[in-house]
Amino acid sequence: MISLLIITFVVTLIYLSTAERMQSFNMLIAAQGILLFVITYIELKDLDTWHLALILLETLVIKVLVLPYFIYRLLIRKHNGSVTPLVPGFLSLIVVSIIIFLSFLVSYSLHDDQIQVKYFTCAIAAIFTGLYLIIVHKQIFTHMMGYLTIENGIFLLSLAIGNEMPLTVNLAVLLDVFSSVLILGIFVNRLESFSSLDVDQLKDLKDS
Amino acid sequence: MTMVQLFFGVALVLILILFFLRNIAASHLLVFSFMVLLGLLSVDQYQHLSEYRMDLFDADSIGVIFLFLLTIISSFAALHYAIYAFRRLQDKRVIAMHNAAFVLFVTAIAGAFMSTHIGMLWACLEASTLSGAALIYHDRDKLALEATWKYLFVSSIGVTLGFAGIMFLSIAANNTPNDIADLIAVAPDMNVGWTKTSFIFILAGFSVKMGVVPFFTIDIDAKDSSPSPIGAMFSGPLMSVGFLAIYRFYQIFAHTSILPWMNHLLLVTGLLSLFFATVFILKTQNYKRMLAYSSMEHAGLILIAFSTGLNGYIVAIVHLVLHALAKSGMFFEIGQVHRTFNSKNDTDCGDYFRLRPMSSAVILTGLLCIIAMPPSGLFMTEFMLFKSLMISGQWWIVFIVMFLLCFFVYAMIRNFFTLLFLKNPQAQIAEKVAGWESIPPLLLIVLVIWFGIASPDILLQLVLQAVQVLPGASTLTYY
């Protein structure tokens, strides 16, 4: 079951690399949220109630419901367009496949008892796919999607390690992640009032 | 209820009140009273230095030093912001937003200084990014928006990479609870590969806070586009937070076999930062950016000092403290220059000495301080830095650093002398700034000189205590 979910997660990464409509990005991130929710639920059933509730709140409520809705209201409804990457989708597909392949190679060559290889592979692949998305896209919207992908990767990484933090710390981390995305969204909205949502517009700050 | 709980409780309530309060005088007054509370917290933490009283938040010696530094600089920054907002007749909403974000920013930084758990440290760092973004966005214009977006985005990515570093540390530590003291205890058994990976992620990620290579550019833009009191906060307390975050991990990994490797990495990062800062400062015409690049140069020097091992630890921390004081003084002064000419570019400023002799004298003294001329305290620390580099046998680095510093001193003196002494027909006087406003920056700069002359025991004692946790430090003395 877990393997199936993990494979689906990796498939969303591949899909992200070729997606061109804003709405499909948003849906993919939400889908990743659902997958993370199911994975954590299966994995962490024997955790105490408070921790479990907090983690479920993070995945299901925030990642699946609040953020996608927020992004839809704020950005997509106004200009639901397509985003064009700098490199053709076909090439991105190859690059992301290579990233996933390398993640497999790295995590299977580690032989460390501490980590769960399945999650670790997936986490590393998600982090680097996120970074790749940020590099090949020029739109601010897609940069944000790349950031969210990295966040999901980090979430899986913490699952791979099974590290437990005190409740206060978890709560603080959760609050930070949530508000960072919220504030990013607000500023994307502001940026749009000045110019198009393209990073090429953001080059007024320079030395001379 | 302990002082720490009181501090966070009051801060939380205050942020909410400030956000909705539209009475400007009351708003500023509340910020000042919060500064008093911060001062009380620092004193409380200092008095109970050796006792362990609370989980998650309990400052050690280095935390106490930085708490006092935060108290001094943020009080001055609050004062200067009050003047700035009053003179520029700022919108009430903007002031309310700024003051609320400022209190949150200071609280987050204080939390980071006190945290004993690296998860909490991370959470505080991220909170300082978010509130910092609101501070940068103060002017609500296109440049501020650009700087805010870049800062928020790159800083979030950086801090997220730092979180990956924390995860790798957990693997290395076999899932020991992430309490710093516990981690130090298990450090000798850590896996070398994971500790190295972790430290690379931490150094790269938290470089956004310290303003060094690789993610330095957003830091420069942030200091340039925000009001100058915020530039001072970014150059002082925020840089200390970045340093502290890296230092906490250094503390842990210093007890593993990767210590020499870490020192090399810090040395390379420091040298690269120094190099890039030198290249960029030579071409900039904007005084705030010059100060920002100068901060980056000093951050590089701090890392170089730290990389020299035992001899450099004390030098690095004292240098950080003195630089923060001197640089914030300079930022406050440049804020006044900005108001006088309504510009921060050297093409629109000039003949400042004739206009405002008092302020110019402060700028001149501050300039001598930050380019490390005696009797500045920074001269002492840079001298000690070269000495410790020589003791560790790294002569060629001494030459590289001195070579780069020559360009740096040249660029700073050329540009600031142009501002002070050269007549510029394009310079238009926009506002007459009162002479007494230069007194607070002067106090900060005099403090730096006093440190240089008197080298007060209390600071050096605290620094010495702070580095005791590093291996081999028990043999250190500060003379």
XYZ file of C-alpha atoms in Angstrom:
687
model
C 0.000 0.000 0.000
C 2.697 2.453 1.049
C 4.731 1.636 -2.051
C 1.754 2.383 -4.242
C 1.264 5.754 -2.598
C 4.931 6.580 -2.896
C 4.923 5.693 -6.575
C 1.881 7.898 -7.114
C 3.740 10.724 -5.383
C 6.685 10.276 -7.745
C 4.285 10.292 -10.692
C 2.942 13.675 -9.557
C 6.525 14.942 -9.658
C 6.859 13.812 -13.269
C 3.532 15.384 -14.115
C 4.646 18.656 -12.456
C 7.634 18.833 -14.779
C 5.432 18.891 -17.872
C 2.380 20.757 -16.544
C 1.649 24.058 -18.224
C -1.655 25.233 -16.808
C -1.750 27.013 -13.469
C -4.726 25.006 -12.339
C -2.980 21.706 -12.979
C -0.058 22.810 -10.815
C -2.456 23.664 -8.043
C -4.310 20.369 -8.332
C -1.047 18.421 -8.327
C 0.115 20.100 -5.139
C -3.244 19.327 -3.534
C -2.958 15.719 -4.723
C 0.478 15.508 -3.114
C -1.154 16.769 0.082
C -3.721 13.955 0.010
C -0.991 11.376 -0.595
C 1.043 12.759 2.296
C -2.028 12.604 4.505
C -2.688 8.935 3.739
C 0.971 8.016 4.079
C 1.292 9.713 7.476
C -1.952 8.222 8.689
C -0.824 4.702 7.853
C 2.662 5.261 9.122
C 1.987 7.070 12.391
C -1.162 5.396 13.713
C 0.401 4.548 17.053
C 1.446 8.106 17.775
C -0.232 9.976 20.632
C -3.395 11.833 19.745
C -2.078 15.383 19.864
C 0.830 14.754 17.548
C -1.349 12.843 15.160
C -3.989 15.567 15.139
C -1.348 18.197 14.472
C 0.211 16.308 11.576
C -3.158 15.548 10.055
C -4.081 19.200 10.399
C -0.929 20.111 8.553
C -1.454 17.701 5.671
C -5.171 17.441 5.204
C -6.481 20.814 6.265
C -3.636 23.067 5.241
C -1.972 21.349 2.321
C -5.118 19.926 0.710
C -7.877 22.376 1.539
C -6.685 25.793 2.665
C -3.674 26.460 0.451
C -5.058 25.258 -2.892
C -8.280 27.160 -2.285
C -6.322 30.236 -1.254
C -4.101 30.050 -4.336
C -7.120 29.500 -6.541
C -8.987 32.494 -5.149
C -6.000 34.770 -5.157
C -4.225 33.913 -8.362
C -5.815 31.457 -10.687
C -9.318 32.806 -10.849
C -8.032 36.147 -12.062
C -5.678 34.980 -14.757
C -6.019 31.316 -15.339
C -3.428 31.000 -18.021
C -0.645 28.762 -18.956
C 2.910 29.077 -17.710
C 5.654 28.443 -20.183
C 8.929 27.066 -18.917
C 12.285 28.091 -20.383
C 12.965 24.585 -21.604
C 10.496 22.378 -23.521
C 8.365 19.983 -21.486
C 9.966 16.989 -23.110
C 13.397 17.969 -21.855
C 12.035 18.639 -18.325
C 10.542 15.170 -18.386
C 13.948 13.693 -19.065
C 15.644 15.831 -16.414
C 13.104 14.967 -13.716
C 13.346 11.287 -14.656
C 17.102 11.523 -14.228
C 16.611 13.244 -10.850
C 14.327 10.425 -9.717
C 16.719 7.782 -11.013
C 19.659 9.413 -9.208
C 17.644 9.654 -5.989
C 17.061 5.908 -6.205
C 20.719 5.319 -6.828
C 21.796 7.523 -3.909
C 19.361 6.176 -1.343
C 19.943 2.548 -2.199
C 23.691 2.964 -1.976
C 23.498 4.468 1.530
C 22.820 1.328 3.582
C 21.839 3.270 6.671
C 19.527 1.667 9.229
C 18.309 5.050 10.351
C 16.371 5.908 7.244
C 13.459 4.352 5.434
C 14.718 4.090 1.878
C 11.312 4.459 0.169
C 10.553 7.782 1.783
C 14.086 9.012 1.508
C 14.200 8.450 -2.272
C 10.927 10.212 -2.736
C 11.905 13.108 -0.477
C 15.199 13.773 -2.237
C 13.472 13.546 -5.622
C 10.819 16.053 -4.503
C 13.356 18.537 -3.128
C 15.422 18.533 -6.296
C 12.381 18.581 -8.580
C 11.192 21.655 -6.685
C 14.534 23.362 -7.165
C 14.479 22.384 -10.844
C 10.986 23.867 -11.265
C 12.185 27.141 -9.774
C 15.154 27.238 -12.129
C 13.336 26.509 -15.394
C 10.282 28.680 -14.869
C 10.199 32.427 -15.079
C 6.767 32.994 -13.600
C 6.501 33.840 -9.941
C 3.517 31.539 -9.642
C 5.563 28.500 -10.629
C 8.327 29.549 -8.244
C 5.815 29.288 -5.460
C 4.748 25.846 -6.680
C 8.410 24.812 -6.670
C 8.684 26.023 -3.078
C 5.645 23.978 -2.078
C 7.139 20.909 -3.746
C 10.321 21.398 -1.720
C 8.187 21.730 1.433
C 6.468 18.425 0.641
C 9.865 16.860 0.084
C 11.028 18.060 3.485
C 7.861 16.663 5.067
C 8.614 13.253 3.546
C 12.222 13.559 4.684
C 11.122 13.989 8.292
C 8.915 10.921 7.818
C 11.860 8.984 6.416
C 13.829 9.749 9.540
C 10.952 9.292 11.930
C 12.295 12.101 14.066
C 9.968 13.369 16.722
C 9.999 16.923 17.937
C 8.211 18.258 21.015
C 4.670 19.462 20.427
C 5.534 23.138 20.860
C 8.230 22.910 18.239
C 5.930 21.092 15.829
C 3.289 23.706 16.348
C 5.770 26.535 15.736
C 7.093 24.876 12.580
C 3.586 24.318 11.305
C 2.590 27.890 11.969
C 5.673 29.166 10.161
C 5.146 27.044 7.073
C 1.522 27.999 6.896
C 2.077 31.714 7.250
C 5.030 31.714 4.871
C 2.858 30.371 2.068
C 0.085 32.760 2.973
C 2.405 35.755 2.911
C 4.049 34.584 -0.314
C 0.583 34.440 -1.868
C -0.278 37.937 -0.683
C 2.902 39.343 -2.152
C 2.386 37.557 -5.465
C -0.971 39.262 -5.564
C 0.649 42.638 -4.876
C 3.309 42.104 -7.522
C 0.648 41.570 -10.096
C -0.687 45.087 -9.606
C 2.634 46.471 -10.849
C 3.479 44.208 -13.718
C 2.975 40.778 -15.130
C 3.883 37.831 -12.960
C 7.280 37.407 -14.575
C 10.612 37.589 -12.803
C 12.057 39.591 -15.695
C 10.139 42.540 -14.296
C 12.037 42.293 -11.051
C 15.405 43.737 -11.923
C 15.290 47.304 -10.715
C 17.447 46.654 -7.686
C 21.041 46.899 -8.791
C 24.304 48.495 -7.866
C 24.436 51.510 -10.127
C 5.818 32.308 35.817
C 9.338 32.817 34.595
C 10.599 35.921 32.847
C 10.785 34.096 29.518
C 7.112 33.117 29.627
C 6.186 36.655 30.624
C 8.237 38.015 27.717
C 6.597 35.844 25.099
C 3.133 36.377 26.546
C 3.469 40.155 26.597
C 5.003 40.133 23.109
C 2.076 38.188 21.711
C -0.514 40.504 23.228
C 1.482 43.544 22.174
C 1.720 42.424 18.545
C -2.044 42.090 18.370
C -2.641 45.475 19.994
C -0.058 47.232 17.813
C -1.548 45.766 14.668
C -4.927 47.363 15.341
C -3.831 50.472 17.215
C -4.098 53.633 15.118
C -2.862 56.119 17.737
C 0.719 56.707 16.652
C 2.112 58.128 19.896
C 0.657 55.242 21.906
C 1.985 52.776 19.363
C 5.543 54.067 19.660
C 5.238 54.213 23.433
C 4.234 50.553 23.535
C 7.233 49.629 21.404
C 9.523 51.492 23.825
C 8.010 49.731 26.821
C 8.582 46.441 25.024
C 12.235 47.416 24.703
C 12.356 47.899 28.480
C 10.927 44.398 28.895
C 13.563 43.055 26.512
C 16.229 44.742 28.634
C 14.784 43.145 31.786
C 14.772 39.765 30.045
C 18.444 40.184 29.122
C 19.368 41.063 32.699
C 17.304 38.118 34.006
C 19.012 35.706 31.620
C 22.405 37.105 32.620
C 21.706 36.673 36.325
C 20.581 33.078 35.917
C 23.261 32.148 33.449
C 24.433 28.940 35.071
C 21.041 27.577 36.132
C 18.928 25.530 33.820
C 15.352 26.584 34.318
C 13.264 25.958 31.251
C 12.984 23.591 28.346
C 13.368 25.093 24.882
C 14.309 28.612 26.015
C 17.326 29.244 28.205
C 20.124 31.512 27.053
C 23.764 30.519 27.434
C 26.604 33.073 27.530
C 26.618 33.792 23.801
C 22.841 34.110 23.874
C 23.117 36.651 26.702
C 25.711 38.723 24.810
C 23.492 38.815 21.754
C 20.406 39.597 23.854
C 22.103 42.708 25.226
C 23.206 43.635 21.716
C 19.635 43.188 20.495
C 18.317 45.363 23.321
C 20.716 48.217 22.538
C 20.314 48.216 18.767
C 16.569 47.655 18.659
C 15.935 50.448 21.197
C 17.901 52.847 19.006
C 16.161 51.518 15.902
C 12.752 52.072 17.512
C 13.747 55.625 18.417
C 14.977 56.387 14.915
C 11.927 54.848 13.354
C 9.682 57.032 15.503
C 11.547 60.127 14.251
C 11.517 58.862 10.664
C 7.789 58.185 10.697
C 7.045 61.511 12.351
C 9.098 63.559 9.850
C 7.840 61.764 6.771
C 4.234 61.951 7.935
C 3.769 58.277 7.309
C 0.369 56.684 6.894
C -1.045 55.428 10.213
C -1.702 51.975 8.830
C 1.901 51.658 7.651
C 3.195 52.619 11.108
C 0.874 50.165 12.863
C 1.951 47.378 10.541
C 5.614 48.292 10.977
C 5.498 48.423 14.760
C 3.658 45.104 15.033
C 6.123 43.451 12.644
C 9.045 45.056 14.494
C 7.976 43.597 17.837
C 7.457 40.191 16.206
C 10.876 40.453 14.557
C 12.603 41.314 17.839
C 10.712 38.544 19.663
C 11.687 35.987 17.029
C 15.330 37.033 17.224
C 15.311 36.941 21.036
C 13.692 33.495 20.836
C 16.425 32.299 18.493
C 19.101 33.591 20.886
C 17.568 31.701 23.792
C 16.474 28.451 22.165
C 18.143 25.284 23.384
C 16.394 23.090 20.831
C 17.385 23.260 17.182
C 13.802 22.775 16.003
C 12.805 25.835 17.997
C 15.816 27.729 16.667
C 14.598 26.951 13.159
C 11.063 28.079 13.922
C 12.354 31.388 15.320
C 14.546 31.927 12.255
C 11.604 31.390 9.936
C 9.474 33.754 12.023
C 12.189 36.395 11.698
C 12.094 35.954 7.906
C 8.351 36.472 7.766
C 8.289 39.504 10.041
C 11.407 40.860 8.302
C 9.529 40.789 5.012
C 6.824 43.020 6.465
C 9.530 45.431 7.660
C 11.186 45.620 4.222
C 7.848 46.320 2.550
C 7.549 49.553 4.556
C 7.629 52.054 1.676
C 5.003 50.198 -0.384
C 6.643 51.139 -3.685
C 7.901 49.038 -6.563
C 11.473 48.681 -5.301
C 10.316 47.726 -1.810
C 7.978 45.147 -3.288
C 10.737 43.662 -5.409
C 13.104 43.482 -2.440
C 10.401 41.987 -0.222
C 9.463 39.315 -2.710
C 13.071 38.332 -3.327
C 13.857 38.318 0.380
C 10.816 36.300 1.314
C 11.243 33.756 -1.434
C 14.991 33.156 -1.302
C 15.053 33.312 2.481
C 12.258 30.753 2.713
C 14.139 28.436 0.371
C 17.324 28.968 2.379
C 15.685 28.295 5.718
C 13.976 25.216 4.244
C 17.366 23.907 3.134
C 18.482 24.545 6.709
C 15.616 22.337 7.880
C 16.893 19.580 5.582
C 20.227 20.061 7.344
C 18.511 19.510 10.705
C 16.957 16.305 9.326
C 20.375 15.047 8.197
C 21.704 15.848 11.659
C 18.922 13.673 13.110
C 20.077 10.794 10.929
C 23.656 11.320 12.045
C 22.582 11.451 15.698
C 20.480 8.270 15.547
C 17.355 10.221 16.363
C 18.550 11.683 19.633
C 16.077 14.389 20.699
C 17.192 17.609 19.072
C 18.268 19.333 22.252
C 21.643 20.980 21.715
C 23.199 19.683 24.939
C 22.043 16.115 24.193
C 23.362 16.337 20.663
C 26.782 17.470 21.870
C 26.868 14.465 24.191
C 26.294 11.985 21.351
C 28.407 13.892 18.815
C 31.500 11.633 18.925
C 29.427 8.683 17.653
C 27.958 10.509 14.696
C 28.319 9.277 11.141
C 30.870 11.442 9.287
C 29.083 11.474 5.923
C 25.793 12.665 7.389
C 27.395 15.317 9.574
C 29.192 16.765 6.550
C 26.003 16.790 4.471
C 24.159 18.396 7.342
C 26.734 21.151 7.826
C 26.776 22.018 4.104
C 22.992 22.398 4.088
C 23.067 24.451 7.291
C 25.803 26.784 6.077
C 24.159 27.316 2.687
C 20.680 27.690 4.153
C 21.454 30.056 6.995
C 23.768 32.172 4.840
C 20.603 34.121 3.987
C 20.507 35.317 7.575
C 24.176 36.061 7.987
C 24.509 37.624 4.535
C 27.422 35.608 3.219
C 28.022 33.492 0.112
C 25.926 31.894 -1.472
C 22.633 33.696 -0.713
C 23.953 37.197 0.010
C 22.223 39.214 -2.739
C 18.788 39.372 -1.143
C 20.331 40.594 2.066
C 21.927 43.528 0.245
C 18.652 44.401 -1.501
C 16.764 44.169 1.790
C 19.118 46.556 3.597
C 18.933 48.958 0.668
C 15.153 49.078 0.240
C 14.038 49.103 3.860
C 14.082 52.188 6.112
C 17.548 52.699 7.595
C 16.618 51.633 11.180
C 15.683 48.267 9.650
C 18.961 48.220 7.736
C 20.626 48.560 11.136
C 18.560 45.676 12.524
C 19.509 43.503 9.546
C 23.208 44.319 9.861
C 23.329 43.801 13.599
C 20.916 41.436 15.339
C 19.874 39.489 12.229
C 23.474 38.837 11.253
C 24.103 37.638 14.814
C 21.162 35.254 14.484
C 22.639 33.842 11.276
C 25.998 33.466 12.957
C 24.435 31.880 16.029
C 22.505 29.352 13.916
C 25.704 28.274 12.194
C 27.576 28.356 15.523
C 25.063 26.029 17.220
C 25.758 23.358 14.627
C 29.465 24.067 14.721
C 29.265 23.527 18.496
C 27.828 20.069 17.935
C 30.016 18.994 15.037
C 33.182 20.332 16.677
C 33.100 17.192 18.809
C 33.284 14.958 15.742
C 36.207 14.275 13.435
C 34.992 16.759 10.810
C 36.253 19.810 12.723
C 39.205 20.571 10.373
C 36.987 20.058 7.346
C 34.393 22.472 8.790
C 37.075 25.057 9.402
C 38.168 24.806 5.775
C 34.604 25.243 4.614
C 34.142 28.324 6.799
C 37.429 29.744 5.536
C 36.405 29.310 1.886
C 32.968 30.824 2.552
C 34.543 33.761 4.355
C 37.107 34.421 1.634
C 34.496 34.194 -1.131
C 32.212 36.596 0.749
C 35.078 39.025 1.179
C 35.922 38.742 -2.504
C 32.373 39.306 -3.776
C 31.792 42.173 -1.353
C 34.974 43.853 -2.586
C 34.070 43.419 -6.254
C 30.565 44.786 -5.771
C 31.378 47.704 -3.487
C 33.765 49.133 -6.075
C 30.933 49.753 -8.485
C 28.005 50.760 -6.307
C 26.987 54.389 -5.938
C 24.354 53.883 -3.305
C 25.452 54.574 0.282
C 23.117 52.060 1.866
C 24.344 49.328 -0.470
C 27.920 50.284 0.407
C 27.155 49.753 4.074
C 25.434 46.473 3.205
C 28.484 45.245 1.299
C 30.634 46.347 4.200
C 28.497 44.160 6.484
C 29.090 41.277 4.117
C 32.825 41.945 4.247
C 32.775 41.861 8.044
C 30.656 38.691 8.016
C 33.330 37.139 5.817
C 36.047 38.257 8.248
C 34.098 36.759 11.145
C 33.902 33.393 9.401
C 37.612 33.541 8.550
C 38.438 34.324 12.186
C 36.251 31.469 13.335
C 37.910 29.065 10.914
C 41.293 29.577 12.542
C 40.116 27.475 15.467
C 40.928 28.110 19.117
C 42.660 31.454 18.592
C 39.880 32.804 16.469
C 36.722 31.978 18.420
C 36.880 34.918 20.808
C 38.029 37.289 18.057
C 35.095 36.321 15.843
C 32.436 36.890 18.490
C 33.860 40.202 19.720
C 34.200 41.365 16.115
C 30.569 40.494 15.485
C 29.393 42.503 18.494
C 31.504 45.572 17.723
C 30.631 45.520 14.040
C 26.924 45.378 14.851
C 27.207 48.487 17.041
C 29.304 50.496 14.577
C 27.289 49.498 11.539
C 23.939 50.339 13.076
C 25.284 53.770 14.021
C 26.299 54.283 10.398
C 22.920 53.134 9.107
C 21.135 55.634 11.352
C 23.377 58.419 10.055
C 22.880 57.449 6.418
C 19.154 57.530 7.117
C 19.608 61.215 7.996
C 21.652 61.798 4.838
C 18.826 60.197 2.901
C 16.328 62.555 4.474
C 18.554 65.595 3.900
C 19.052 65.024 0.165
C 16.072 62.745 -0.457
C 18.533 60.407 -2.139
C 21.074 57.798 -1.159
C 23.102 57.950 -4.386
C 26.423 59.736 -4.474
C 25.344 61.574 -7.654
C 22.742 63.541 -5.679
C 24.636 64.182 -2.454
C 27.618 66.292 -1.556
C 29.145 68.958 0.661
C 27.519 67.375 3.663
C 30.155 68.625 6.084
C 29.182 72.227 5.514
C 25.490 71.427 5.878
C 25.596 69.304 8.997
C 29.001 69.321 10.706
C 27.860 67.320 13.740
C 26.393 64.495 11.685
C 29.415 64.544 9.362
C 31.754 64.186 12.309
C 29.774 61.137 13.424
C 29.927 59.667 9.912
C 33.666 60.272 9.777
C 34.223 58.591 13.146
C 31.930 55.726 12.181
C 33.762 55.330 8.892
C 37.091 55.087 10.697
C 35.522 52.505 12.994
C 34.187 50.234 10.282
C 37.321 50.354 8.165
C 39.095 49.322 11.379
C 41.392 52.266 12.038
C 42.682 52.594 15.583
C 41.344 53.360 18.162
C 38.300 51.485 16.878
C 37.581 48.200 18.632
C 37.393 46.597 15.204
C 41.066 47.410 14.686
C 41.880 45.306 17.722
C 39.855 42.361 16.489
C 41.175 42.534 12.918
C 44.702 42.718 14.295
C 43.993 39.638 16.424
C 42.483 37.952 13.364
C 45.714 38.401 11.409
C 47.671 37.239 14.407
C 45.628 34.053 14.737
C 45.908 33.415 11.001
C 49.678 33.738 11.295
C 49.816 31.492 14.362
C 47.945 28.825 12.446
C 50.516 29.221 9.658
C 48.184 30.513 6.973
C 50.352 33.326 5.642
C 48.945 33.313 2.152
C 45.458 33.967 3.525
C 46.751 36.973 5.446
C 47.995 38.387 2.158
C 44.743 37.699 0.316
C 42.656 39.264 3.078
C 44.900 42.330 3.323
C 44.868 42.735 -0.456
C 41.068 42.648 -0.606
C 40.743 44.935 2.425
C 42.862 47.569 0.646
C 40.252 47.867 -2.106
C 37.570 47.933 0.488
C 39.067 50.761 2.492
C 39.735 52.667 -0.734
C 36.123 52.327 -1.909
C 34.647 53.297 1.446
C 36.880 56.318 1.949
C 36.477 57.535 -1.640
C 32.692 57.371 -1.544
C 32.158 58.774 1.921
C 34.657 61.595 1.418
C 32.766 62.514 -1.746
C 29.625 62.762 0.333
C 31.257 64.809 3.063
C 33.591 67.183 1.285
C 32.902 67.426 -2.460
C 30.636 70.160 -3.740
C 27.890 68.740 -5.912
C 25.679 71.160 -7.887
C 23.031 68.475 -8.280
C 22.586 68.052 -4.544
C 19.181 69.414 -3.514
C 18.384 69.867 0.142
C 15.005 68.331 0.837
C 14.783 68.595 4.608
C 16.688 70.158 7.434
C 17.534 67.457 9.942
C 18.134 68.558 13.528
C 21.641 68.215 14.925
C 20.627 66.332 18.080
C 19.479 63.378 16.007
C 23.135 62.458 15.563
C 23.607 61.863 19.285
C 22.257 58.266 19.450
C 24.461 57.026 16.558
C 27.386 58.818 18.172
C 26.783 56.906 21.402
C 26.953 53.594 19.527
C 30.156 54.548 17.752
C 31.754 55.856 20.944
C 30.881 52.508 22.523
C 32.905 50.759 19.817
C 35.897 53.016 20.424
C 35.567 52.539 24.184
C 35.646 48.772 23.661
C 38.803 49.246 21.621
C 40.527 51.209 24.358
C 39.216 49.625 27.538
C 38.447 46.021 26.414
C 35.896 45.572 29.214
C 36.328 42.392 31.205
C 32.642 41.596 31.409
C 32.255 41.144 27.652
C 35.452 39.149 27.278
C 34.506 36.943 30.251
C 31.142 36.176 28.694
C 32.712 35.397 25.315
C 35.246 33.168 26.996
C 32.458 31.322 28.799
C 30.532 31.019 25.545
C 33.296 29.192 23.703
C 34.008 26.823 26.615
C 31.784 24.228 25.008
C 34.139 23.935 22.035
C 36.855 21.302 22.342
C 40.158 22.541 23.704
C 38.767 25.902 24.761
C 39.436 25.348 28.458
C 43.052 26.388 27.868
C 42.037 29.735 26.405
C 42.566 33.106 28.029
C 41.698 36.410 26.499
C 44.961 38.234 26.960
